[in-house]
Coordinates of C-alpha atoms in Angstrom, one line a residue:
Chain A
M15 CA 0.0 0.0 0.0
E16 CA 1.5 3.3 -1.1
Q17 CA 1.3 5.8 1.7
K18 CA 1.2 9.5 1.6
A19 CA 1.3 12.2 4.2
L20 CA -1.7 14.3 5.1
C21 CA -0.8 17.9 5.7
A22 CA -2.7 20.8 7.0
N23 CA -1.1 24.2 6.1
N24 CA -2.0 27.2 8.2
V25 CA -5.7 26.1 8.5
R26 CA -8.1 28.5 10.0
K27 CA -11.8 27.9 10.6
Q28 CA -14.0 30.7 11.7
Y29 CA -17.4 29.9 12.9
K30 CA -19.8 32.7 13.4
E31 CA -18.6 33.8 16.7
K32 CA -15.7 31.5 17.4
L33 CA -12.3 30.9 15.8
A34 CA -12.3 27.1 16.0
L35 CA -8.9 26.6 14.3
D36 CA -6.3 29.3 14.5
G37 CA -3.6 28.7 11.9
V38 CA -3.0 25.0 12.4
S39 CA -0.2 23.4 10.5
V40 CA 0.5 19.7 10.9
T41 CA 1.9 16.9 8.8
L42 CA 0.6 13.4 9.5
E43 CA 3.4 11.1 8.3
P44 CA 2.4 7.7 7.1
G45 CA 2.7 4.7 9.5
H46 CA 2.3 6.5 12.8
I47 CA -0.3 6.6 15.6
Y48 CA -1.1 10.1 16.6
G49 CA -2.9 11.2 19.7
L50 CA -4.9 14.4 19.3
I51 CA -5.7 15.8 22.7
G52 CA -7.3 18.9 23.9
R53 CA -9.9 20.1 26.3
N54 CA -13.6 20.2 25.2
G55 CA -14.1 22.8 22.6
A56 CA -10.4 23.1 21.8
G57 CA -11.2 22.3 18.1
K58 CA -10.3 18.6 17.9
T59 CA -13.4 17.5 15.9
T60 CA -13.1 20.6 13.7
L61 CA -9.5 19.8 12.9
L62 CA -10.4 16.2 12.0
A63 CA -13.3 17.4 9.8
A64 CA -11.1 19.9 8.1
L65 CA -8.4 17.3 7.4
T66 CA -11.0 15.1 5.6
A67 CA -12.6 18.0 3.7
Q68 CA -15.9 17.5 5.5
I69 CA -16.1 21.2 6.3
P70 CA -14.8 24.0 4.2
V71 CA -12.0 25.9 5.9
T72 CA -11.9 29.7 6.1
S73 CA -8.3 29.8 4.9
G74 CA -5.3 27.6 4.5
E75 CA -5.2 24.2 2.8
V76 CA -5.2 20.5 3.4
A77 CA -3.2 18.2 1.1
Y78 CA -2.8 14.5 0.8
G79 CA 0.4 13.3 -0.9
G80 CA 0.8 16.9 -2.1
E81 CA -2.7 17.2 -3.7
P82 CA -5.5 19.2 -2.2
V83 CA -8.0 17.0 -0.4
W84 CA -11.0 19.3 -1.2
E85 CA -13.3 17.6 -3.7
N86 CA -10.6 15.1 -4.5
E87 CA -12.1 11.7 -4.9
K88 CA -8.8 10.0 -5.1
A89 CA -7.5 11.5 -1.9
L90 CA -10.8 11.1 0.0
A91 CA -10.9 7.4 -0.9
D92 CA -7.8 6.9 1.3
L93 CA -9.2 8.8 4.3
C94 CA -11.7 7.7 6.9
F95 CA -13.1 10.0 9.5
S96 CA -15.2 7.9 12.0
R97 CA -17.2 10.5 13.9
E98 CA -18.4 10.2 17.4
I99 CA -22.1 9.1 17.0
G100 CA -23.4 10.0 20.4
A101 CA -22.6 13.7 19.9
R102 CA -25.2 13.9 17.2
A103 CA -27.8 11.5 18.5
D104 CA -30.6 13.8 17.3
S105 CA -29.4 13.9 13.7
G106 CA -30.1 11.5 10.9
E107 CA -28.0 8.5 11.7
A108 CA -29.7 7.8 15.0
A109 CA -32.6 6.4 13.0
L110 CA -30.4 4.1 11.0
K111 CA -29.8 0.5 11.9
V112 CA -26.3 -0.6 12.7
K113 CA -26.2 -2.7 9.5
D114 CA -27.2 0.3 7.4
Y115 CA -24.4 2.3 8.8
L116 CA -21.9 -0.4 8.1
R117 CA -23.4 -0.9 4.6
M118 CA -22.5 2.7 3.9
G119 CA -19.0 1.9 5.0
R120 CA -18.9 -1.1 2.6
L121 CA -20.2 1.1 -0.2
F122 CA -18.1 4.2 0.3
Y123 CA -14.8 3.0 1.6
P124 CA -12.9 1.4 -1.3
H125 CA -10.5 -0.5 1.1
W126 CA -13.4 -1.9 3.2
D127 CA -12.7 -5.3 4.7
E128 CA -16.1 -7.0 5.3
E129 CA -14.6 -10.1 6.9
Y130 CA -12.8 -8.0 9.4
A131 CA -16.0 -5.9 10.1
Q132 CA -17.9 -9.1 10.7
A133 CA -15.3 -10.4 13.1
L134 CA -15.2 -7.1 15.0
I135 CA -19.0 -7.0 15.3
K136 CA -19.0 -10.5 16.7
Q137 CA -16.2 -9.7 19.1
F138 CA -18.0 -6.6 20.4
G139 CA -21.4 -8.2 20.5
L140 CA -23.0 -5.5 18.4
D141 CA -26.6 -6.1 17.4
V142 CA -26.7 -5.2 13.7
K143 CA -30.5 -4.9 13.7
Q144 CA -30.6 -2.4 16.4
K145 CA -31.2 1.3 15.6
I146 CA -28.1 3.4 16.3
G147 CA -30.0 5.9 18.5
R148 CA -31.0 3.1 20.8
L149 CA -27.5 1.7 21.4
S150 CA -25.7 2.5 24.6
K151 CA -22.9 5.0 24.5
G152 CA -20.4 2.3 24.7
M153 CA -21.9 0.4 21.8
Q154 CA -22.0 3.5 19.8
S155 CA -18.3 4.0 20.4
M156 CA -17.7 0.4 19.3
L157 CA -19.7 1.0 16.1
T158 CA -17.4 3.9 15.2
I159 CA -14.4 1.7 16.0
V160 CA -15.7 -1.1 13.8
L161 CA -16.3 1.4 11.0
A162 CA -12.8 2.9 11.4
L163 CA -10.9 -0.3 11.6
A164 CA -12.8 -2.1 8.8
S165 CA -12.5 0.9 6.5
R166 CA -8.8 -0.1 6.2
A167 CA -8.2 3.4 5.0
P168 CA -4.5 4.3 4.9
V169 CA -5.3 7.3 7.0
T170 CA -7.9 6.8 9.6
L171 CA -9.1 9.4 12.0
L172 CA -11.2 8.5 15.1
D173 CA -13.1 11.1 17.1
E174 CA -13.3 10.2 20.8
P175 CA -13.5 6.4 20.1
V176 CA -13.0 5.5 23.7
A177 CA -15.3 8.1 25.3
G178 CA -18.1 5.6 26.2
L179 CA -15.9 2.6 26.8
D180 CA -15.0 1.1 30.2
V181 CA -11.3 0.3 31.0
V182 CA -11.6 -3.3 29.8
A183 CA -13.1 -2.3 26.4
R184 CA -10.5 0.5 26.1
E185 CA -7.7 -2.0 26.5
D186 CA -9.4 -4.3 23.9
F187 CA -9.7 -1.4 21.5
Y188 CA -6.0 -0.4 21.9
R189 CA -4.9 -4.0 21.4
L190 CA -7.0 -4.2 18.2
L191 CA -5.6 -0.9 17.1
L192 CA -2.0 -2.0 17.6
D193 CA -2.5 -5.3 16.0
D194 CA -4.0 -3.7 12.9
H195 CA -1.4 -1.0 12.9
M196 CA 1.4 -3.6 13.0
A197 CA -0.2 -5.7 10.3
T198 CA -0.9 -2.8 7.9
G199 CA 1.1 0.2 8.9
R200 CA -1.9 2.4 8.6
T201 CA -1.8 5.9 10.0
F202 CA -4.2 6.6 12.9
V203 CA -5.2 9.8 14.5
I204 CA -7.1 9.3 17.7
S205 CA -8.7 12.2 19.5
T206 CA -9.4 11.6 23.1
H207 CA -9.4 13.2 26.5
I208 CA -8.9 9.8 28.3
L209 CA -5.1 9.6 28.5
E210 CA -4.4 6.7 30.8
E211 CA -3.3 4.3 28.0
G212 CA -2.4 7.1 25.6
A213 CA 1.3 7.4 26.4
A214 CA 1.9 3.8 25.5
I215 CA -0.1 3.9 22.3
F216 CA 0.5 7.3 20.8
E217 CA 3.9 7.7 19.1
R218 CA 3.3 11.4 18.7
V219 CA 0.9 13.7 20.5
L220 CA -0.8 16.7 19.0
I221 CA -2.2 19.1 21.6
L222 CA -4.8 21.6 20.7
K223 CA -5.5 24.5 22.9
E224 CA -8.1 27.1 22.0
G225 CA -7.8 26.3 18.3
K226 CA -4.0 26.4 18.3
L227 CA -1.7 23.5 17.9
I228 CA 0.6 24.0 20.9
E229 CA 2.4 20.6 20.7
D230 CA 3.3 18.3 17.8
T231 CA 5.9 16.1 19.6
P232 CA 7.0 12.5 20.0
T233 CA 5.3 11.3 23.2
D234 CA 8.6 10.4 24.8
D235 CA 10.1 13.8 24.1
L236 CA 7.1 15.6 25.5
L237 CA 7.2 13.5 28.7
A238 CA 10.9 13.9 29.0
R239 CA 10.5 17.7 29.2
F240 CA 8.8 17.4 32.6
C241 CA 9.5 15.6 35.8
A242 CA 8.2 15.2 39.3
V243 CA 10.7 16.0 42.0
S244 CA 10.1 14.9 45.6
G245 CA 12.1 14.8 48.7
P246 CA 13.1 17.1 51.6
A247 CA 11.5 20.5 50.9
A248 CA 14.9 22.3 51.0
A249 CA 16.5 19.9 48.6
V250 CA 13.5 20.0 46.2
E251 CA 13.6 23.8 46.3
A252 CA 17.3 23.8 45.5
A253 CA 16.9 21.2 42.8
C254 CA 14.1 23.1 41.0
E255 CA 15.5 26.6 41.5
G256 CA 15.1 28.6 38.3
F257 CA 12.9 26.1 36.5
P258 CA 9.2 26.8 35.9
V259 CA 7.3 24.9 38.6
L260 CA 3.9 23.9 37.5
H261 CA 2.6 22.4 40.6
R262 CA 3.8 22.2 44.2
E263 CA 2.7 20.1 47.1
A264 CA 4.2 20.2 50.6
L265 CA 3.5 17.9 53.5
G266 CA 5.6 18.7 56.5
S267 CA 9.2 18.9 55.5
H268 CA 8.5 16.8 52.4
A269 CA 7.8 18.5 49.1
S270 CA 6.8 17.4 45.7
F271 CA 7.1 19.6 42.7
V272 CA 6.1 19.2 39.1
V273 CA 8.7 21.1 37.1
R274 CA 9.2 21.8 33.4
A275 CA 12.8 20.7 33.1
P276 CA 14.5 17.5 31.9
A277 CA 15.4 15.0 34.6
A278 CA 19.1 15.3 33.7
D279 CA 19.1 19.0 34.5
I280 CA 17.6 18.3 38.0
T281 CA 20.0 15.5 38.6
A282 CA 22.9 17.8 37.7
R283 CA 22.0 19.9 40.8
G284 CA 23.2 17.0 42.9
Q285 CA 20.4 17.3 45.4
A286 CA 19.1 14.2 47.2
V287 CA 15.7 14.2 45.6
E288 CA 13.6 11.5 43.9
L289 CA 12.8 12.0 40.3
N290 CA 9.9 10.5 38.5
A291 CA 8.5 10.9 35.0
L292 CA 5.0 12.4 34.6
S293 CA 2.1 10.6 33.1
L294 CA 0.8 12.0 29.9
Q295 CA -2.4 13.0 31.7
K296 CA -0.4 15.1 34.2
V297 CA 1.6 16.7 31.4
F298 CA -1.6 17.5 29.6
V299 CA -3.0 19.1 32.7
A300 CA 0.2 21.0 33.2
L301 CA 0.0 22.4 29.6
C302 CA -3.7 23.0 29.3
G303 CA -4.9 23.3 32.8
H304 CA -2.6 25.6 34.7
E305 CA -2.6 29.1 33.4
Q306 CA -0.5 30.4 36.2
E307 CA 2.7 28.6 35.1
G308 CA 5.7 29.6 37.1
Q309 CA 3.7 30.9 40.0
A310 CA 3.4 29.5 43.5
Chain B
M21 CA -1.9 0.7 32.0
N22 CA -0.8 -2.9 32.1
T23 CA 0.9 -4.6 35.0
I24 CA 4.5 -4.7 33.7
L25 CA 4.9 -1.1 32.8
S26 CA 4.5 1.9 35.1
D27 CA 3.9 5.6 34.7
Q28 CA 7.0 6.4 36.6
S29 CA 9.5 6.5 33.8
L30 CA 9.5 6.7 30.0
I31 CA 8.2 3.6 28.4
Y32 CA 11.1 3.0 26.0
L33 CA 13.5 3.2 29.0
Q34 CA 11.5 0.6 30.8
I35 CA 11.6 -1.7 27.7
A36 CA 15.4 -1.3 27.6
Q37 CA 15.7 -2.0 31.3
M38 CA 13.4 -5.0 31.1
L39 CA 15.5 -6.6 28.4
E40 CA 18.7 -5.8 30.3
D41 CA 17.2 -7.4 33.4
G42 CA 16.3 -10.5 31.3
I43 CA 19.8 -10.7 29.9
L44 CA 21.4 -10.3 33.3
H45 CA 19.2 -13.0 34.8
G46 CA 20.0 -15.3 32.0
D47 CA 16.6 -15.3 30.4
W48 CA 18.3 -14.6 27.1
A49 CA 21.8 -16.0 26.8
E50 CA 24.4 -14.4 24.6
G51 CA 23.6 -15.1 21.0
A52 CA 20.0 -15.8 21.8
Q53 CA 17.1 -14.1 20.0
V54 CA 15.2 -11.5 22.0
P55 CA 11.5 -10.8 21.5
S56 CA 10.8 -8.7 18.3
T57 CA 9.4 -5.2 18.3
N58 CA 6.0 -6.5 17.4
E59 CA 6.0 -9.2 20.1
L60 CA 6.9 -6.6 22.7
A61 CA 4.3 -4.2 21.4
R62 CA 1.5 -6.9 21.4
T63 CA 2.3 -8.3 24.8
L64 CA 2.8 -5.0 26.5
R65 CA 0.2 -3.1 24.5
I66 CA 2.5 -0.4 23.5
N67 CA 3.3 1.4 20.2
P68 CA 5.8 -0.7 18.2
A69 CA 7.8 2.4 17.5
T70 CA 8.3 2.8 21.3
A71 CA 9.3 -0.8 21.6
A72 CA 11.7 -0.3 18.7
K73 CA 13.2 2.8 20.4
G74 CA 13.9 0.7 23.5
I75 CA 15.5 -2.0 21.5
N76 CA 17.5 0.5 19.4
Q77 CA 19.0 2.0 22.6
L78 CA 20.3 -1.5 23.5
V79 CA 21.7 -1.8 20.0
D80 CA 23.5 1.5 20.4
D81 CA 24.9 0.3 23.7
G82 CA 26.2 -2.8 22.0
I83 CA 24.0 -5.1 24.0
L84 CA 21.9 -6.3 21.1
Y85 CA 22.7 -6.7 17.4
K86 CA 20.5 -7.0 14.4
R87 CA 20.5 -9.8 12.0
R88 CA 18.8 -8.5 8.9
G89 CA 15.5 -10.2 8.2
I90 CA 15.8 -12.5 11.2
G91 CA 15.6 -10.4 14.3
M92 CA 17.5 -9.1 17.3
F93 CA 20.1 -11.1 19.2
V94 CA 22.1 -10.7 22.4
A95 CA 25.6 -9.6 21.6
E96 CA 28.8 -11.3 22.8
G97 CA 29.7 -10.0 26.3
A98 CA 26.3 -8.2 26.7
A99 CA 25.8 -9.4 30.2
A100 CA 29.2 -8.2 31.3
R101 CA 28.6 -4.9 29.7
I102 CA 25.3 -4.4 31.4
C103 CA 26.9 -5.5 34.7
A104 CA 29.7 -2.9 34.3
K105 CA 27.2 -0.2 33.4
R106 CA 25.0 -0.9 36.4
R107 CA 27.9 -1.2 38.8
A108 CA 28.9 2.3 37.8
A109 CA 25.5 3.5 38.7
F110 CA 25.1 1.2 41.8
Y111 CA 26.6 3.7 44.2
D112 CA 24.3 6.6 43.3
Q113 CA 21.2 4.6 42.7
F114 CA 21.3 2.2 45.7
V115 CA 24.1 2.8 48.2
R116 CA 23.6 6.5 48.7
P117 CA 19.8 6.2 49.3
L118 CA 20.5 3.3 51.6
A119 CA 22.9 5.3 53.7
A120 CA 20.5 8.3 53.7
E121 CA 17.6 6.1 54.9
A122 CA 19.8 4.4 57.5
R123 CA 20.9 7.8 58.9
S124 CA 17.3 9.0 59.2
L125 CA 16.5 5.8 61.1
D126 CA 19.5 6.4 63.4
L127 CA 21.1 3.2 62.3
T128 CA 24.9 3.3 62.8
R129 CA 27.3 2.3 60.1
E130 CA 28.1 -1.0 61.9
E131 CA 24.4 -1.9 62.3
T132 CA 23.8 -1.1 58.6
E133 CA 26.8 -3.2 57.5
A134 CA 25.6 -6.1 59.7
L135 CA 22.2 -5.9 58.0
L136 CA 23.9 -5.9 54.6
A137 CA 25.9 -8.9 55.6
K138 CA 22.8 -10.7 56.7
A139 CA 21.1 -9.9 53.5
F140 CA 24.0 -11.4 51.6
T141 CA 23.8 -14.7 53.5
E142 CA 20.1 -14.9 53.0
K143 CA 20.5 -14.3 49.3
K144 CA 23.1 -17.2 49.2
E145 CA 20.8 -19.5 51.1
G146 CA 17.8 -18.5 48.9
Chain C
M27 CA -21.3 7.2 -9.1
K28 CA -21.4 5.6 -5.7
P29 CA -23.6 8.2 -4.1
T30 CA -26.0 8.1 -7.1
L31 CA -26.4 4.3 -6.7
Y32 CA -26.7 4.7 -2.9
F33 CA -29.4 7.4 -3.2
C34 CA -31.3 5.4 -5.8
R35 CA -31.3 2.4 -3.6
Q36 CA -32.6 4.4 -0.6
V37 CA -35.3 6.1 -2.7
L38 CA -36.4 2.9 -4.5
M39 CA -37.3 1.4 -1.2
Y40 CA -39.5 4.4 -0.5
H41 CA -41.2 4.1 -3.9
L42 CA -41.9 0.5 -3.3
V43 CA -43.5 1.2 0.0
M44 CA -45.6 3.9 -1.6
A45 CA -46.7 1.7 -4.4
A46 CA -47.7 -1.0 -1.9
A47 CA -49.7 1.5 0.1
V48 CA -51.6 2.6 -3.0
A49 CA -52.3 -1.0 -4.0
A50 CA -53.3 -1.9 -0.5
D51 CA -55.7 1.0 -0.3
L52 CA -57.4 0.1 -3.6
L53 CA -57.8 -3.4 -2.3
L54 CA -59.4 -2.2 0.9
V55 CA -61.9 -0.1 -1.1
R56 CA -62.6 -3.1 -3.3
I57 CA -63.4 -5.1 -0.1
F58 CA -65.2 -2.5 1.9
G59 CA -66.9 -0.6 -0.9
Q60 CA -66.9 2.9 -2.3
D61 CA -68.8 4.3 0.7
S62 CA -66.0 3.2 3.1
I63 CA -63.4 5.5 4.6
F64 CA -60.7 4.0 2.4
F65 CA -62.3 5.6 -0.6
I66 CA -61.1 9.0 0.5
Y67 CA -57.5 7.8 0.6
V68 CA -57.6 6.8 -3.0
N69 CA -57.6 10.5 -3.8
M70 CA -55.1 11.2 -1.1
F71 CA -52.7 8.8 -2.6
Q72 CA -53.2 10.1 -6.1
Y73 CA -53.1 13.7 -5.3
L74 CA -51.6 14.7 -1.9
F75 CA -49.6 11.6 -1.3
I76 CA -47.6 12.2 -4.4
M77 CA -46.4 15.4 -2.8
M78 CA -45.6 13.7 0.5
H79 CA -43.7 11.3 -1.7
A80 CA -41.6 14.2 -3.1
I81 CA -40.9 15.5 0.3
G82 CA -40.1 12.1 1.6
T83 CA -37.7 11.4 -1.2
A84 CA -36.0 14.7 -0.7
N85 CA -35.7 14.1 3.0
I86 CA -34.1 10.8 2.4
C87 CA -31.8 12.3 0.0
S88 CA -30.8 15.2 2.2
L89 CA -30.1 12.9 5.2
H90 CA -28.1 10.6 3.1
A91 CA -26.3 13.5 1.3
K92 CA -25.0 14.5 4.8
L93 CA -24.1 10.9 5.6
A94 CA -22.4 10.4 2.3
L95 CA -20.3 13.5 2.9
G96 CA -19.2 12.0 6.2
F97 CA -18.2 8.8 4.4
G98 CA -15.9 10.7 2.1
A99 CA -18.1 11.4 -0.9
T100 CA -17.2 14.6 -2.7
R101 CA -19.8 17.4 -3.0
R102 CA -19.7 17.0 -6.7
Q103 CA -20.6 13.3 -6.4
I104 CA -23.4 14.2 -4.1
V105 CA -24.8 16.9 -6.4
V106 CA -24.8 14.5 -9.4
G107 CA -26.3 11.7 -7.3
Y108 CA -28.9 13.9 -5.8
T109 CA -30.0 15.4 -9.1
V110 CA -30.2 12.1 -10.9
V111 CA -32.3 10.6 -8.1
M112 CA -34.7 13.6 -7.9
V113 CA -35.4 13.3 -11.6
V114 CA -35.7 9.6 -11.6
S115 CA -37.8 9.7 -8.5
A116 CA -40.1 12.4 -10.0
F117 CA -40.8 10.3 -13.0
A118 CA -41.3 7.2 -10.9
A119 CA -43.8 9.0 -8.7
T120 CA -45.7 10.3 -11.7
L121 CA -45.7 6.9 -13.3
L122 CA -47.0 5.5 -10.0
S123 CA -49.7 8.1 -9.8
V124 CA -50.8 7.6 -13.4
A125 CA -50.8 3.8 -13.0
S126 CA -52.9 4.0 -9.8
A127 CA -55.3 6.4 -11.6
A128 CA -55.6 4.0 -14.4
A129 CA -56.0 1.1 -12.0
T130 CA -58.7 2.7 -9.9
P131 CA -61.6 2.1 -12.3
L132 CA -60.3 -1.3 -13.1
V133 CA -60.2 -2.3 -9.5
L134 CA -63.2 -0.3 -8.2
G135 CA -65.5 -0.3 -11.3
P136 CA -67.2 2.9 -12.5
I137 CA -67.1 5.9 -10.2
A138 CA -70.0 8.3 -10.0
E139 CA -69.3 11.4 -12.2
D140 CA -70.2 14.0 -9.6
S141 CA -68.3 12.5 -6.8
M142 CA -65.3 14.1 -5.2
Q143 CA -63.2 11.3 -6.5
A144 CA -64.0 12.1 -10.1
L145 CA -63.0 15.8 -9.6
M146 CA -59.7 15.0 -7.9
G147 CA -59.0 12.2 -10.3
T148 CA -59.4 14.5 -13.2
A149 CA -57.2 17.1 -11.7
V150 CA -54.5 14.6 -11.4
A151 CA -55.0 13.1 -14.8
D152 CA -55.6 16.4 -16.5
G153 CA -52.9 18.5 -14.7
S154 CA -50.9 15.4 -15.1
L155 CA -47.2 15.3 -15.6
W156 CA -46.3 19.0 -15.3
Y157 CA -48.5 19.6 -12.4
M158 CA -46.8 17.0 -10.3
L159 CA -43.3 17.0 -11.8
I160 CA -42.2 20.6 -11.5
P161 CA -43.1 21.4 -7.9
M162 CA -41.9 18.1 -6.9
L163 CA -38.5 18.6 -8.4
G164 CA -38.4 22.1 -7.0
I165 CA -39.4 21.2 -3.5
G166 CA -37.3 18.1 -3.4
A167 CA -34.2 19.9 -4.7
V168 CA -34.6 22.7 -2.2
F169 CA -35.0 20.3 0.7
G170 CA -31.9 18.4 -0.2
W171 CA -29.8 21.4 -1.0
V172 CA -30.5 23.0 2.2
T173 CA -28.3 20.5 3.8
I174 CA -25.5 21.0 1.5
L175 CA -25.8 24.8 1.3
K176 CA -26.0 25.3 5.0
N177 CA -22.4 24.2 5.3
R178 CA -21.5 27.4 3.6
R179 CA -24.3 29.8 4.0
G180 CA -25.8 30.6 7.4
W181 CA -29.1 29.7 8.7
R182 CA -30.8 32.9 7.4
S183 CA -30.6 31.8 3.8
V184 CA -31.8 28.3 4.8
L185 CA -34.8 29.9 6.4
L186 CA -35.5 32.0 3.3
I187 CA -35.4 28.9 1.1
G188 CA -37.6 27.1 3.6
M189 CA -40.2 29.9 3.5
V190 CA -40.2 30.0 -0.3
M191 CA -40.7 26.3 -0.3
I192 CA -43.5 26.4 2.2
A193 CA -45.3 29.0 0.1
A194 CA -44.9 26.8 -2.9
I195 CA -46.4 23.8 -1.1
A196 CA -49.2 25.9 0.2
L197 CA -50.1 27.3 -3.2
W198 CA -50.0 23.9 -4.7
L199 CA -52.1 22.4 -1.9
V200 CA -54.6 25.2 -1.5
L201 CA -55.5 26.0 -5.1
P202 CA -57.2 22.7 -6.0
L203 CA -59.1 22.9 -2.7
V204 CA -60.4 26.4 -3.7
V205 CA -61.4 25.0 -7.1
L206 CA -63.1 22.1 -5.3
M207 CA -65.1 24.5 -3.1
M208 CA -66.1 26.8 -6.0
T209 CA -67.3 23.8 -8.0
A210 CA -69.0 22.1 -5.1
D211 CA -72.5 22.8 -6.5
G212 CA -71.5 21.0 -9.6
D213 CA -72.5 23.6 -12.2
S214 CA -69.2 25.5 -12.6
D215 CA -66.9 24.6 -15.3
Y216 CA -64.1 23.4 -13.0
L217 CA -62.1 22.0 -15.9
A218 CA -61.7 25.4 -17.4
L219 CA -60.6 26.8 -14.0
L220 CA -58.2 23.9 -13.6
N221 CA -56.7 24.7 -17.0
I222 CA -55.8 28.2 -15.7
I223 CA -54.6 27.3 -12.2
R224 CA -52.5 24.4 -13.3
W225 CA -50.1 27.0 -14.7
V226 CA -49.6 28.6 -11.4
P227 CA -47.7 25.7 -9.8
L228 CA -45.8 25.3 -13.1
V229 CA -44.7 28.9 -13.0
S230 CA -44.0 28.9 -9.3
G231 CA -42.1 25.6 -9.7
L232 CA -40.0 27.1 -12.5
V233 CA -39.3 30.2 -10.4
L234 CA -38.3 28.0 -7.5
F235 CA -36.1 26.0 -9.8
A236 CA -34.4 29.2 -11.1
V237 CA -33.8 30.5 -7.6
F238 CA -32.5 27.1 -6.6
Y239 CA -30.1 26.8 -9.5
A240 CA -28.8 30.3 -9.0
L241 CA -28.1 29.6 -5.4
T242 CA -26.5 26.3 -6.4
V243 CA -24.3 27.8 -9.0
R244 CA -23.2 30.4 -6.5
A245 CA -22.6 27.8 -3.8
L246 CA -20.7 25.6 -6.1
R247 CA -18.5 28.5 -7.2
R248 CA -17.8 29.3 -3.5
L249 CA -17.1 25.6 -2.8
A250 CA -14.5 25.8 -5.5
L251 CA -16.0 23.1 -7.6

């Protein structure tokens, strides 16, 4: 399968009152799993829709393998954007049956793998005769996952696929995703705000904040920029001196800081402190949650 | 998160460490084939690129070598090299924290050394 | 090509259900007689139902146009598919109506000349193709296009189109009823009247069409097609 990169170049999307995307440029290289994270309303869905030409952009362009995606049958045939169903429960597809939805996939996605779809349906226990609107949130998520995986599209974008899933189903999903990724080398973009498993799955993280892409970084590199420092308060203070401290906790003479500094720089201070890496979730909170960076 | 990996350090470092541990303990002898990137990714539910990064670090350290089209193998003298590397870090990583903890518990140097000696005999018996 | 086939498939099902409904109603009249309630529905099917049919078809198309967009169809494909289906559907609906009008006396036997059925039946048969086809195409097209246009043009223009559409439906619906009332005593030459008013929907349909195409061309230009 020949693989091409999907690029957004300075994409802006202005809704009536809101600037949903503010000059986003990103290149999705083939063969990677990207995590698209951001708070609610940060523009995740808008970005995914713009990347697949489902909404017109205000300015900027999206290209696949160097060719514009807009109204480009060849490019669109290689892309799959599996939307979150639950978010639009009152719209048309709620009245469709599961099998009708999947039939659309079979009809519209040229790389569709019916055998795979059937196997996934069986595994998830989806009732194909049920109307989509009557499925539980978890089942709706599973339907979007079946659609995305079975599309076999070289570039597949999933919008909040794990939102309605419990931890067991999430692990199942990520296992399926990795198996498929290893077997086919497809590119995946997964938007989510549930980050527990993310660090292990996403090779790169894209972080959207208020319509701006603030990070497009390999997950490891992003995590390596932060560390948690704990130990005697004086030692922690000395070790973190001069670095932006994002979060501090003190309990008696023991202190624990989250600091934006590579672990090596802290170690170099020679203080007797314990260093730990941060989870992706904590890094995300540090980047998108705390506006008062550097303050006490 | 699965049971083998933790949030506490970067995943590729944990992969490298895990393989090093295995080689030190003799799970993989010199010249033996270690699990492939895909096997690691599937078992640990991690991105294969991350697994590859861990493995590549060991290749750079001369602990593993690649046989094109076959897989990754433990290099000659790998265990010794790991041993030397870890010995260099042993003082900072284990001995200093041990002494610090002993001090805060008001254990004297003699008492601590006696405990160490005891641990060594237990280890031998075990 | 894919959206075209897909739309056709969706609409075909709708046509089949409609045809079955007409046939079932005729059968019911046959069983329960011309003085039963089912008799009224024969006219409904032949006259009003055909419009419901148009709206239903358009609704299906607009829903599936949106879905198809989500499944990676281009806007151009959707436009082609949509137009083809509306035209095919209009002819199919007309055919269905004519067939049911022709089948009515066959199934029911002679119908009294001064009955409401005769009046309505003639309106359909006489106003015939144009009377049904044009508004149907216009209404249907607007319905479907609303979905596509509103991606680009705010809700205000959608409302405007909606109002024009409702006015067209009202005109189409009300005029025959006016004729019906005026000719209730049976002396007026309702056929002459019909000959005049049947041009009204034709003209309004054409105007609607022109507006719709102007908007479409503008939208397409903006969509960079």
